[in-house]
GROMACS .gro file of C-alpha atoms in nm:
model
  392
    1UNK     CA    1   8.316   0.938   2.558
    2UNK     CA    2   8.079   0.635   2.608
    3UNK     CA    3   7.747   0.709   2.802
    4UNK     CA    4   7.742   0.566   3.139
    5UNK     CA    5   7.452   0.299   3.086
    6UNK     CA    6   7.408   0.166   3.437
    7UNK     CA    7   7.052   0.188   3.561
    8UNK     CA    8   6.942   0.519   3.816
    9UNK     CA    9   6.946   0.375   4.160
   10UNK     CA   10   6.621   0.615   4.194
   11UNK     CA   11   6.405   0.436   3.964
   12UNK     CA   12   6.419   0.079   4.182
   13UNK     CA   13   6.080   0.029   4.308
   14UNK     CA   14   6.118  -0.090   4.704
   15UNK     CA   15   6.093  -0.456   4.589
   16UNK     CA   16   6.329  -0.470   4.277
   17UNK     CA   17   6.606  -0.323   4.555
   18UNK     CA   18   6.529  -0.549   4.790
   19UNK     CA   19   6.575  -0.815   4.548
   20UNK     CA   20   6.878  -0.659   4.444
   21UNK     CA   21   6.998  -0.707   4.781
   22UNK     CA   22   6.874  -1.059   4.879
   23UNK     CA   23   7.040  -1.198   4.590
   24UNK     CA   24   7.351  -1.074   4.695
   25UNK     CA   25   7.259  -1.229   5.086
   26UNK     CA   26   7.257  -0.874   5.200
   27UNK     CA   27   7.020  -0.802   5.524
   28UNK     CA   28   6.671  -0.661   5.425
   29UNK     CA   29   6.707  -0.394   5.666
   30UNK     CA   30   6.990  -0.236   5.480
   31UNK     CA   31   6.699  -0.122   5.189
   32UNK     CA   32   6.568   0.102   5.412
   33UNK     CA   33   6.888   0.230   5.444
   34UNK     CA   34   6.977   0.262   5.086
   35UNK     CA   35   6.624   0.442   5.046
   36UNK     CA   36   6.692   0.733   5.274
   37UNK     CA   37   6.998   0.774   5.103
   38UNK     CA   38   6.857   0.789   4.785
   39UNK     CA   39   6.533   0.975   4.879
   40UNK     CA   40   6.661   1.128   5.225
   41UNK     CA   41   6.782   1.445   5.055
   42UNK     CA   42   7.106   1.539   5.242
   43UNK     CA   43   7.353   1.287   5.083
   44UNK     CA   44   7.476   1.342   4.723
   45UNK     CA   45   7.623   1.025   4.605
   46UNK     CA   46   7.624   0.676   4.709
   47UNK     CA   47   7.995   0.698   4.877
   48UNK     CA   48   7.841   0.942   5.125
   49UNK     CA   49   7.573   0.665   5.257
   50UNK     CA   50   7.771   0.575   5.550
   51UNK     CA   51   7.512   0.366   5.721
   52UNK     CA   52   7.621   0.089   5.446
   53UNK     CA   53   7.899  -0.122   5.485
   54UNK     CA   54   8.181  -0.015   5.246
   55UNK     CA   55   8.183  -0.337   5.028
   56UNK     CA   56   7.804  -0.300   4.970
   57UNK     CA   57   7.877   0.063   4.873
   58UNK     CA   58   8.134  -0.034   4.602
   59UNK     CA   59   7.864  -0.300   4.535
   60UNK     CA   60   7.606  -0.034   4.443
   61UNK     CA   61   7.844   0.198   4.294
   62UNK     CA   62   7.907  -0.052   4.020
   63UNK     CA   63   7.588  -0.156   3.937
   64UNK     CA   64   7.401   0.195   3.978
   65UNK     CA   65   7.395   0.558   3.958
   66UNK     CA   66   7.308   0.782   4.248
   67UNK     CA   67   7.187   1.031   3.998
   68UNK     CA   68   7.122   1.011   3.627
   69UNK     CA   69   7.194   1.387   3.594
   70UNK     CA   70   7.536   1.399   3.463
   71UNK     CA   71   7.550   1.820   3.485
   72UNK     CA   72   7.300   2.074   3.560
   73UNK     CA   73   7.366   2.449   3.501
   74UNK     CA   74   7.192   2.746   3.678
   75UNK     CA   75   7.055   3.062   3.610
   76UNK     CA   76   6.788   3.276   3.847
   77UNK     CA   77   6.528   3.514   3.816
   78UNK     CA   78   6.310   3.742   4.017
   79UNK     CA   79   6.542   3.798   4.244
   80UNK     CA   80   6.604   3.407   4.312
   81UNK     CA   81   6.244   3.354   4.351
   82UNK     CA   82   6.256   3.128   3.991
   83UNK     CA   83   6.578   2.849   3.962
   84UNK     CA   84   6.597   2.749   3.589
   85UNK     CA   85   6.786   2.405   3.550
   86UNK     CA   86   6.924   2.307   3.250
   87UNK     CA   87   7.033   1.925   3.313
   88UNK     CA   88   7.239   1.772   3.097
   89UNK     CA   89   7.218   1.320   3.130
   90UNK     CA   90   7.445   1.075   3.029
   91UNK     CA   91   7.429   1.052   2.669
   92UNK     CA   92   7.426   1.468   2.660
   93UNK     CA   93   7.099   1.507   2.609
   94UNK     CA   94   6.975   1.798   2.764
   95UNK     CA   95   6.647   1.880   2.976
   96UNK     CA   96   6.483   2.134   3.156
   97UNK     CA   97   6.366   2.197   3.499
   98UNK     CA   98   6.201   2.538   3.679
   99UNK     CA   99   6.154   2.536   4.044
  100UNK     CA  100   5.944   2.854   4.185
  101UNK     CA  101   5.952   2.989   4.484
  102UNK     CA  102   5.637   3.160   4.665
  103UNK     CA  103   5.673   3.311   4.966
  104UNK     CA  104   5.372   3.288   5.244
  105UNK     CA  105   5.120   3.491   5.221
  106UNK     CA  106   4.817   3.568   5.441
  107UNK     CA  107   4.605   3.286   5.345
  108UNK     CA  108   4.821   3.093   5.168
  109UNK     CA  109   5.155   2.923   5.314
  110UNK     CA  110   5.505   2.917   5.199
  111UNK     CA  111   5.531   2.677   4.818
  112UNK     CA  112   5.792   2.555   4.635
  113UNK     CA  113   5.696   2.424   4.295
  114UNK     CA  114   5.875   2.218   4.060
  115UNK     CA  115   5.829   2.241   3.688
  116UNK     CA  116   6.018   1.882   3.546
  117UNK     CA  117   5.999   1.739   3.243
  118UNK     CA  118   5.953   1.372   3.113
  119UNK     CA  119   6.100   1.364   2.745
  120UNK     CA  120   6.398   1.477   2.568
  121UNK     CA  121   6.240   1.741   2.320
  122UNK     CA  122   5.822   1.688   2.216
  123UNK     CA  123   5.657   1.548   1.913
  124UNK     CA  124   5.351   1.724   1.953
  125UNK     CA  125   5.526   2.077   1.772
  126UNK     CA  126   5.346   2.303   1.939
  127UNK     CA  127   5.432   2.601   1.763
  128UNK     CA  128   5.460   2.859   2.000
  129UNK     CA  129   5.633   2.661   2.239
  130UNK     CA  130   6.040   2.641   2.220
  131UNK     CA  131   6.010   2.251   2.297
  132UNK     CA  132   5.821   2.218   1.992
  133UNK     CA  133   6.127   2.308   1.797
  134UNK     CA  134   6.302   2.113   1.940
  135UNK     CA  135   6.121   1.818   1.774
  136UNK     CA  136   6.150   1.500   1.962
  137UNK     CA  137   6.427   1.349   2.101
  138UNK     CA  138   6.335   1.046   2.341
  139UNK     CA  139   6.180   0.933   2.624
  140UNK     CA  140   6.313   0.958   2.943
  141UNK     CA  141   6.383   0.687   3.200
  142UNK     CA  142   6.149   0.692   3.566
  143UNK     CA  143   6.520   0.810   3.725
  144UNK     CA  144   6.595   1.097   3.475
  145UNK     CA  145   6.221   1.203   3.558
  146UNK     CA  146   6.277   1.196   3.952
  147UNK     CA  147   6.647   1.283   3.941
  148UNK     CA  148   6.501   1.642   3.822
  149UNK     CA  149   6.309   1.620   4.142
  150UNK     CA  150   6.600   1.520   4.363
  151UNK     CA  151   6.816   1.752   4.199
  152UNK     CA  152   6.567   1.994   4.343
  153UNK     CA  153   6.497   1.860   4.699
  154UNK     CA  154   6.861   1.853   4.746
  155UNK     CA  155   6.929   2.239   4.736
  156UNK     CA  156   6.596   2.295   4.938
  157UNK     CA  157   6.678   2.072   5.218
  158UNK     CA  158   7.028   2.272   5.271
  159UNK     CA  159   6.821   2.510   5.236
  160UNK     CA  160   6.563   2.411   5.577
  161UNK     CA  161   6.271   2.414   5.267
  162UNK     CA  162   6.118   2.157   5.121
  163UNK     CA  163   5.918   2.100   4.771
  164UNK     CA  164   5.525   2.135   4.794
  165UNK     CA  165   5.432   2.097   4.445
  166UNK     CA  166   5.539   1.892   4.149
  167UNK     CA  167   5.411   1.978   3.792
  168UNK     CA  168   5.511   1.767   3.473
  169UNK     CA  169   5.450   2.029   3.233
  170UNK     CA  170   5.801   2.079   3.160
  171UNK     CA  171   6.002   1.920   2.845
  172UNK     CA  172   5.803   1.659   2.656
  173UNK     CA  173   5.417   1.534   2.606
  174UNK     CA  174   5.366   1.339   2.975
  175UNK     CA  175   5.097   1.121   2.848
  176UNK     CA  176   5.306   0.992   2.530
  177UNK     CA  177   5.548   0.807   2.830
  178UNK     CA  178   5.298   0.727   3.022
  179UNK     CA  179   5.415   0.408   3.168
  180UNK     CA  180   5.772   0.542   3.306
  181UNK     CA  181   5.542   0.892   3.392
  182UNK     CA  182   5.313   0.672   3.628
  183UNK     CA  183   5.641   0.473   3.780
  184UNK     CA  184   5.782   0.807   3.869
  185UNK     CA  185   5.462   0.957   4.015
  186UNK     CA  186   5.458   0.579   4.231
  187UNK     CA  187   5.790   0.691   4.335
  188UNK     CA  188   5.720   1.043   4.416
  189UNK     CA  189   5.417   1.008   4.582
  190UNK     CA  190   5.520   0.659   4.778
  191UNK     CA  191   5.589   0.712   5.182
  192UNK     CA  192   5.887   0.508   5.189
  193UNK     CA  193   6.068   0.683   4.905
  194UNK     CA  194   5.959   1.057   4.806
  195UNK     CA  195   5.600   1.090   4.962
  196UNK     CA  196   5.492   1.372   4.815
  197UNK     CA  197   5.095   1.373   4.832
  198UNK     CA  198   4.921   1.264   4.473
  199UNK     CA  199   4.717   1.584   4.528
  200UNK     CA  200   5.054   1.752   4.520
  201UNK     CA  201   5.148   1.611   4.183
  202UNK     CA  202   4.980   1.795   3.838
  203UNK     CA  203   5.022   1.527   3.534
  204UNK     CA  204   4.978   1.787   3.186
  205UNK     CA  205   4.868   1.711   2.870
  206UNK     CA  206   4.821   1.847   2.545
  207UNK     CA  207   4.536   1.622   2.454
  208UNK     CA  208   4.648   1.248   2.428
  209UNK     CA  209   4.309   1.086   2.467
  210UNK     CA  210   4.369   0.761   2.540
  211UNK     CA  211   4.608   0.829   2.777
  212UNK     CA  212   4.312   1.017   2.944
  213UNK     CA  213   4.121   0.721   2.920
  214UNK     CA  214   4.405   0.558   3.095
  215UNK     CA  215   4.444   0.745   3.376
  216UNK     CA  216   4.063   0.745   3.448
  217UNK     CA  217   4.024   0.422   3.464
  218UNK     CA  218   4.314   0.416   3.731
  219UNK     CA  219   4.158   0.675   3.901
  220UNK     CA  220   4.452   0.863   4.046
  221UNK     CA  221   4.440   1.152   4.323
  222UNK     CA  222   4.686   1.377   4.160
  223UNK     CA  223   4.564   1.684   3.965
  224UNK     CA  224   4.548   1.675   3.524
  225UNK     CA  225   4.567   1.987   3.369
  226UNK     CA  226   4.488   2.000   2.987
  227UNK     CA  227   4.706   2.284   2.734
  228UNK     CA  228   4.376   2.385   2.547
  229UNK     CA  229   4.506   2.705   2.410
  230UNK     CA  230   4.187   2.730   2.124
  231UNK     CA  231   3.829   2.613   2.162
  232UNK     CA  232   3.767   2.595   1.783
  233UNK     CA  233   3.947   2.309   1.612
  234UNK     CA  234   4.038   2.508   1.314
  235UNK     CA  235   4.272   2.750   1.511
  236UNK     CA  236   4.337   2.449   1.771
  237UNK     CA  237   4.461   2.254   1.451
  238UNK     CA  238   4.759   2.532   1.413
  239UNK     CA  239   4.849   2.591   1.781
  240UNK     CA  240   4.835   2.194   1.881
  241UNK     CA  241   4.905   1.979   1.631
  242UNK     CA  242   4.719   1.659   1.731
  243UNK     CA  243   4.431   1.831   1.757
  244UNK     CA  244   4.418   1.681   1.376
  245UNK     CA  245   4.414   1.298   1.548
  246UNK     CA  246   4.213   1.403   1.900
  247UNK     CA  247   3.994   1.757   1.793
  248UNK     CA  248   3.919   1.937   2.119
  249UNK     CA  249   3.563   1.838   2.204
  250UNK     CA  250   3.659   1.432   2.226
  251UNK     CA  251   3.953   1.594   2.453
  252UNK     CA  252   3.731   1.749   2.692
  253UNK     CA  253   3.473   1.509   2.695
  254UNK     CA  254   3.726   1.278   2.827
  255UNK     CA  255   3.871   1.501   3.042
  256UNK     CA  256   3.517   1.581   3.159
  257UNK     CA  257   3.479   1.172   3.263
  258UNK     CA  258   3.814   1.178   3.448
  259UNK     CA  259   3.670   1.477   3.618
  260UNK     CA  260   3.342   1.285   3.677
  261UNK     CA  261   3.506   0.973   3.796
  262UNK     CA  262   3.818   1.085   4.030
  263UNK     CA  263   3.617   1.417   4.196
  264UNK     CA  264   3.880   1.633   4.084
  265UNK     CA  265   3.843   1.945   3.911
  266UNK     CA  266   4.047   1.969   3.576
  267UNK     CA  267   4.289   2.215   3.543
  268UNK     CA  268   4.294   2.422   3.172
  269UNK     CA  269   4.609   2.619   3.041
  270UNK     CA  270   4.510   2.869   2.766
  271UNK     CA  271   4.856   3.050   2.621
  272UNK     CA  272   4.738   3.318   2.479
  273UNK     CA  273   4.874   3.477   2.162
  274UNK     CA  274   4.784   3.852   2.064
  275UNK     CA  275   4.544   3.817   1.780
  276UNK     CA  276   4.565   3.474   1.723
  277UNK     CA  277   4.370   3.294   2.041
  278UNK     CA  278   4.252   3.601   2.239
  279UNK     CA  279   3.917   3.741   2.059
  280UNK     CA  280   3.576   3.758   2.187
  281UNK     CA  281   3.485   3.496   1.961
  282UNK     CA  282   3.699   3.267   2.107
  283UNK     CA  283   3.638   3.345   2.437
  284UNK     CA  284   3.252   3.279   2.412
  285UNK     CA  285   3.413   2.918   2.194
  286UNK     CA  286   3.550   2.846   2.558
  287UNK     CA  287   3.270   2.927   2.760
  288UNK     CA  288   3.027   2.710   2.504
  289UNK     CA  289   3.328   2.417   2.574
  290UNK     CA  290   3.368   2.439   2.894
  291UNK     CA  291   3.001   2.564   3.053
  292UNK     CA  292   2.921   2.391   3.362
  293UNK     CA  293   3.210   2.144   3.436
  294UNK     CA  294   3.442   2.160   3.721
  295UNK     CA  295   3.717   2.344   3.541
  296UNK     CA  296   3.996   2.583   3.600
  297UNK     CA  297   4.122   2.776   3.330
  298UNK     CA  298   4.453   2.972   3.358
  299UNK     CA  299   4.507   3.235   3.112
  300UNK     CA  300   4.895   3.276   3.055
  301UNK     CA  301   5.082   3.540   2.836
  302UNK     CA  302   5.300   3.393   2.563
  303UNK     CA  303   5.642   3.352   2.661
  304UNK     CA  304   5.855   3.548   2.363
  305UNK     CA  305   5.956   3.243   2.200
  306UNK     CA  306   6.208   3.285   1.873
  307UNK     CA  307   6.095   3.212   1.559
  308UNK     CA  308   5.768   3.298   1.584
  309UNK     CA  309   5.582   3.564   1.449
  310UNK     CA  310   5.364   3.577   1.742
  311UNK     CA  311   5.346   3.768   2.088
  312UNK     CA  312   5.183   3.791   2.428
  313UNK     CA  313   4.824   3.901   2.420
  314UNK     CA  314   4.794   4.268   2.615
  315UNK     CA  315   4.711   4.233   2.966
  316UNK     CA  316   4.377   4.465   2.877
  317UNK     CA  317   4.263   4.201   2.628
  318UNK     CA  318   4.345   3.886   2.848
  319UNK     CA  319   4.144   4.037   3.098
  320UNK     CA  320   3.834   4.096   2.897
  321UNK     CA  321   3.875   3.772   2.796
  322UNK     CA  322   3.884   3.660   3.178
  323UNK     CA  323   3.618   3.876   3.236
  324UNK     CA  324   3.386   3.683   2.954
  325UNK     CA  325   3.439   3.314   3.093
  326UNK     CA  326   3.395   3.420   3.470
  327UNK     CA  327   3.064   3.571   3.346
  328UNK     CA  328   2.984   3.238   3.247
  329UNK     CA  329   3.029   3.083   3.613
  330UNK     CA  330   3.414   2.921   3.433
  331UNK     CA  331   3.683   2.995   3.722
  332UNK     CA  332   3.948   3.211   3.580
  333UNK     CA  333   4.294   3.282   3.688
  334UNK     CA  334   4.554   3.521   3.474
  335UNK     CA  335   4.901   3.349   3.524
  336UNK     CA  336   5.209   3.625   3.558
  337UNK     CA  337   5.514   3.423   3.330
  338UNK     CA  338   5.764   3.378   3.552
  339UNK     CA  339   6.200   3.418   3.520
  340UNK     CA  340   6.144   3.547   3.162
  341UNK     CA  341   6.508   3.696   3.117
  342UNK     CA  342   6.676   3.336   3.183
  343UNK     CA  343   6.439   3.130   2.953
  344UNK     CA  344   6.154   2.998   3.241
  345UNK     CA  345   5.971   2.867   2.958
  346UNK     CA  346   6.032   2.479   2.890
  347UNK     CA  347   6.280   2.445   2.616
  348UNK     CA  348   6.408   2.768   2.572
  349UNK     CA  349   6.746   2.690   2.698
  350UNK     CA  350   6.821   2.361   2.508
  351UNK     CA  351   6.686   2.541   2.227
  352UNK     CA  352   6.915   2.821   2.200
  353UNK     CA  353   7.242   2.492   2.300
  354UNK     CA  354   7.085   2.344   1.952
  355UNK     CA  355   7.181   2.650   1.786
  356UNK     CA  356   7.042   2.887   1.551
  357UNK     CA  357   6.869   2.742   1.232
  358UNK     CA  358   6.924   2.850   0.904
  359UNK     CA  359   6.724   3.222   0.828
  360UNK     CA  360   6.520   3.083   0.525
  361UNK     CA  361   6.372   2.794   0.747
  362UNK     CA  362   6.296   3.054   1.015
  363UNK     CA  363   6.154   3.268   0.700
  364UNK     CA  364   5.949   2.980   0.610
  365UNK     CA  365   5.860   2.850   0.968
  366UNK     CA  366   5.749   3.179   1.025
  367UNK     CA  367   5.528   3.270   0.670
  368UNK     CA  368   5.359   2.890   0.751
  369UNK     CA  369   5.249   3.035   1.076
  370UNK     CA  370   5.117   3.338   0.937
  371UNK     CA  371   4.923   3.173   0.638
  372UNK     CA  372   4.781   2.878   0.880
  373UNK     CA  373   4.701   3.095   1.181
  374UNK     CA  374   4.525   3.356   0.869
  375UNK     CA  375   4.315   3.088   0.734
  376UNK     CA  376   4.234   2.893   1.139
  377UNK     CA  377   4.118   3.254   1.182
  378UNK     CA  378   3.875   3.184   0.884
  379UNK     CA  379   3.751   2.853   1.000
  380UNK     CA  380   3.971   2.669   0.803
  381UNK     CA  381   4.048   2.344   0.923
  382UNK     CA  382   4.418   2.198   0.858
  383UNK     CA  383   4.478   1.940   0.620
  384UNK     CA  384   4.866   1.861   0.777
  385UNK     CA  385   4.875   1.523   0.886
  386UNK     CA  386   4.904   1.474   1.278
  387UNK     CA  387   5.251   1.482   1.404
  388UNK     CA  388   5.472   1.160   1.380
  389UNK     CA  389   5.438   0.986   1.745
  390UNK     CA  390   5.118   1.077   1.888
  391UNK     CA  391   4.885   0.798   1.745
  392UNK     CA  392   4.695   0.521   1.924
   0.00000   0.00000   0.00000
């Protein structure tokens, strides 16, 4: 079967479609039409716009797809309260989306976040996360990134709801696609297409500095969160791998500039592993790191992940470890893991589609954790090279 390899009809900016349509003598009035239909949220292919003339449908049709998603399949969890989306494009790759659902609360309205992700599979190899496994596949386009969101809005507005939040810290190192990453946040947050706010929109990365560096010196509204998960390079080495290119103090200094420059407080994920990231040691590591700036850190239990020799901290030790950085004047917030029992975690379900890998690579995967998380724990640094893709 050949992949369909017309262009998403979601990842026009305003003027390419309205060149689109000039070209073809078509009235400028009918791209605001074409917009709601892509962005409106209650039609689900282009034959269903009915505001457009039929010719300029079959026009479209040819040229575009309403939605790069060829297949999605669905599982929930807690009680329907987490959607895991397993989306499956054109050439049969296959990405991941979570949408969460939190009710209102007193003091806090009703939120619907979306979890999407921006490549096909990670190079960073993050090896307690099920992405990381994966190893890299590609990049995605700007309409496979805001299809996932569509997807999404779609089954909310049936729904009367609509989607508050948007988080890239699915599938895929945000920062290593930056360019099509920025298109689709231009998309998501502009008025005349998505219009989500920017401070609605949480950009994750695992420590691409220059892409940091970018971002600052655009000096977006929307919200960057950093995956620290170790304040000491040697153990940060082991958990994320191009800690060997950027170590962690050149990642929060920048991080610490964007904070500086936009106003906006910087959001830090620790995933923390029992006996690996969670001592006292490297809780006061944190607090020397992080002392001071305007930081969030969320402390999040390991998602079982397979193939690791690794689990989820004990709630008792995470929260001494909360305890130690809060002492410090470091906002603190322990993360509950959410839809556990259908994969929530990014990658776990095109992970297990990839199959099972041989037992004496998982035999060896897992004694190379061991050994390198041993020694990290010694102060070792790593001599591994960083991984493939994540230079300048």
């Amino acid at each position: 079967m050949t992949p369909d390899e017309r262009p998403g009809l979601s990842g026009l900016t305003p003027d390419a479609l309205a060149a689109w349509l000039a070209e073809r003598d078509v009235p400028g009035y009918r791209a605001r039409q074409v917009a709601d239909g892509v962005w409106g949220g209650t039609v689900g292919s282009i034959d269903e716009m009915l505001t457009l003339p039929v010719a300029l449908r079959a026009e479209l049709e040819s040229a575009f797809r309403f939605d790069t998603v060829a297949d999605t399949e669905l599982t929930e969890a807690d009680g329907g309260l987490t959607e895991k989306a397993l989306h499956r494009l054109a050439d049969g790759v296959l990405v991941e989306s979570v949408l969460m659902h939190y009710p209102a609360r007193p003091g806090s309205r009703e939120r619907h976040t979306l979890c999407i992700s921006s490549q096909a599979g990670c190079a960073v190899g993050c090896p307690f996360c099920a992405t990381g496994e994966l190893g890299f596949g590609r990049d995605l386009q700007v309409a496979e990134i805001v299809d996932q969101v569509r997807f999404a809005s779609r089954r909310l507005t049936a729904a009367g709801r609509r989607l508050t939040n948007i988080v890239f810290m699915g599938m895929g190192e945000p920062l290593l696609n930056l360019d099509r990453v920025l298109a689709a946040i231009e998309a998501l947050n502009d008025r005349r297409r998505f219009g989500l706010g920017a401070r609605h929109i949480t950009v994750s990365t695992s420590g691409v500095v220059p892409g940091i560096r970018r971002l600052t010196a655009l000096g977006p509204q929307f919200t960057l969160a950093v995956s620290l998960h170790a304040a000491r390079d040697p153990l940060r080495d082991v958990l994320v791998p191009l800690n060997r290119r950027w170590p962690v103090a050149e990642v929060v200094e920048a991080a610490r500039d964007h904070s500086k420059t936009t106003g906006r407080r910087i959001s830090y994920e620790v995933t923390m592993i029992g006996g690996v990231n969670d001592t006292e040691l490297d809780a006061e590591a944190m607090v020397d790191l992080l002392r001071g700036d305007h930081a969030h850190v969320n402390l999040i239990p390991m998602n079982p992940v397979a193939h690791t020799p690794w689990t989820a901290s004990p709630m008792p030790v995470i929260e001494r470890f909360a305890t130690t950085l809060r002492a410090a004047g470091i906002e603190t917030t322990i993360r509950r893991n959410r839809g556990q029992e259908v994969g929530a975690a990014c990658g776990q379900l095109a992970a297990e589609r990839a199959g099972e890998p041989p037992a004496p690579a998982v035999a060896r995967r897992r004694a190379r954790l061991v050994a390198e998380s041993a020694a990290a724990l010694l102060g070792e640094r790593s001599h591994e090279p960083s991984p493939v893709g994540v230079g300048e």
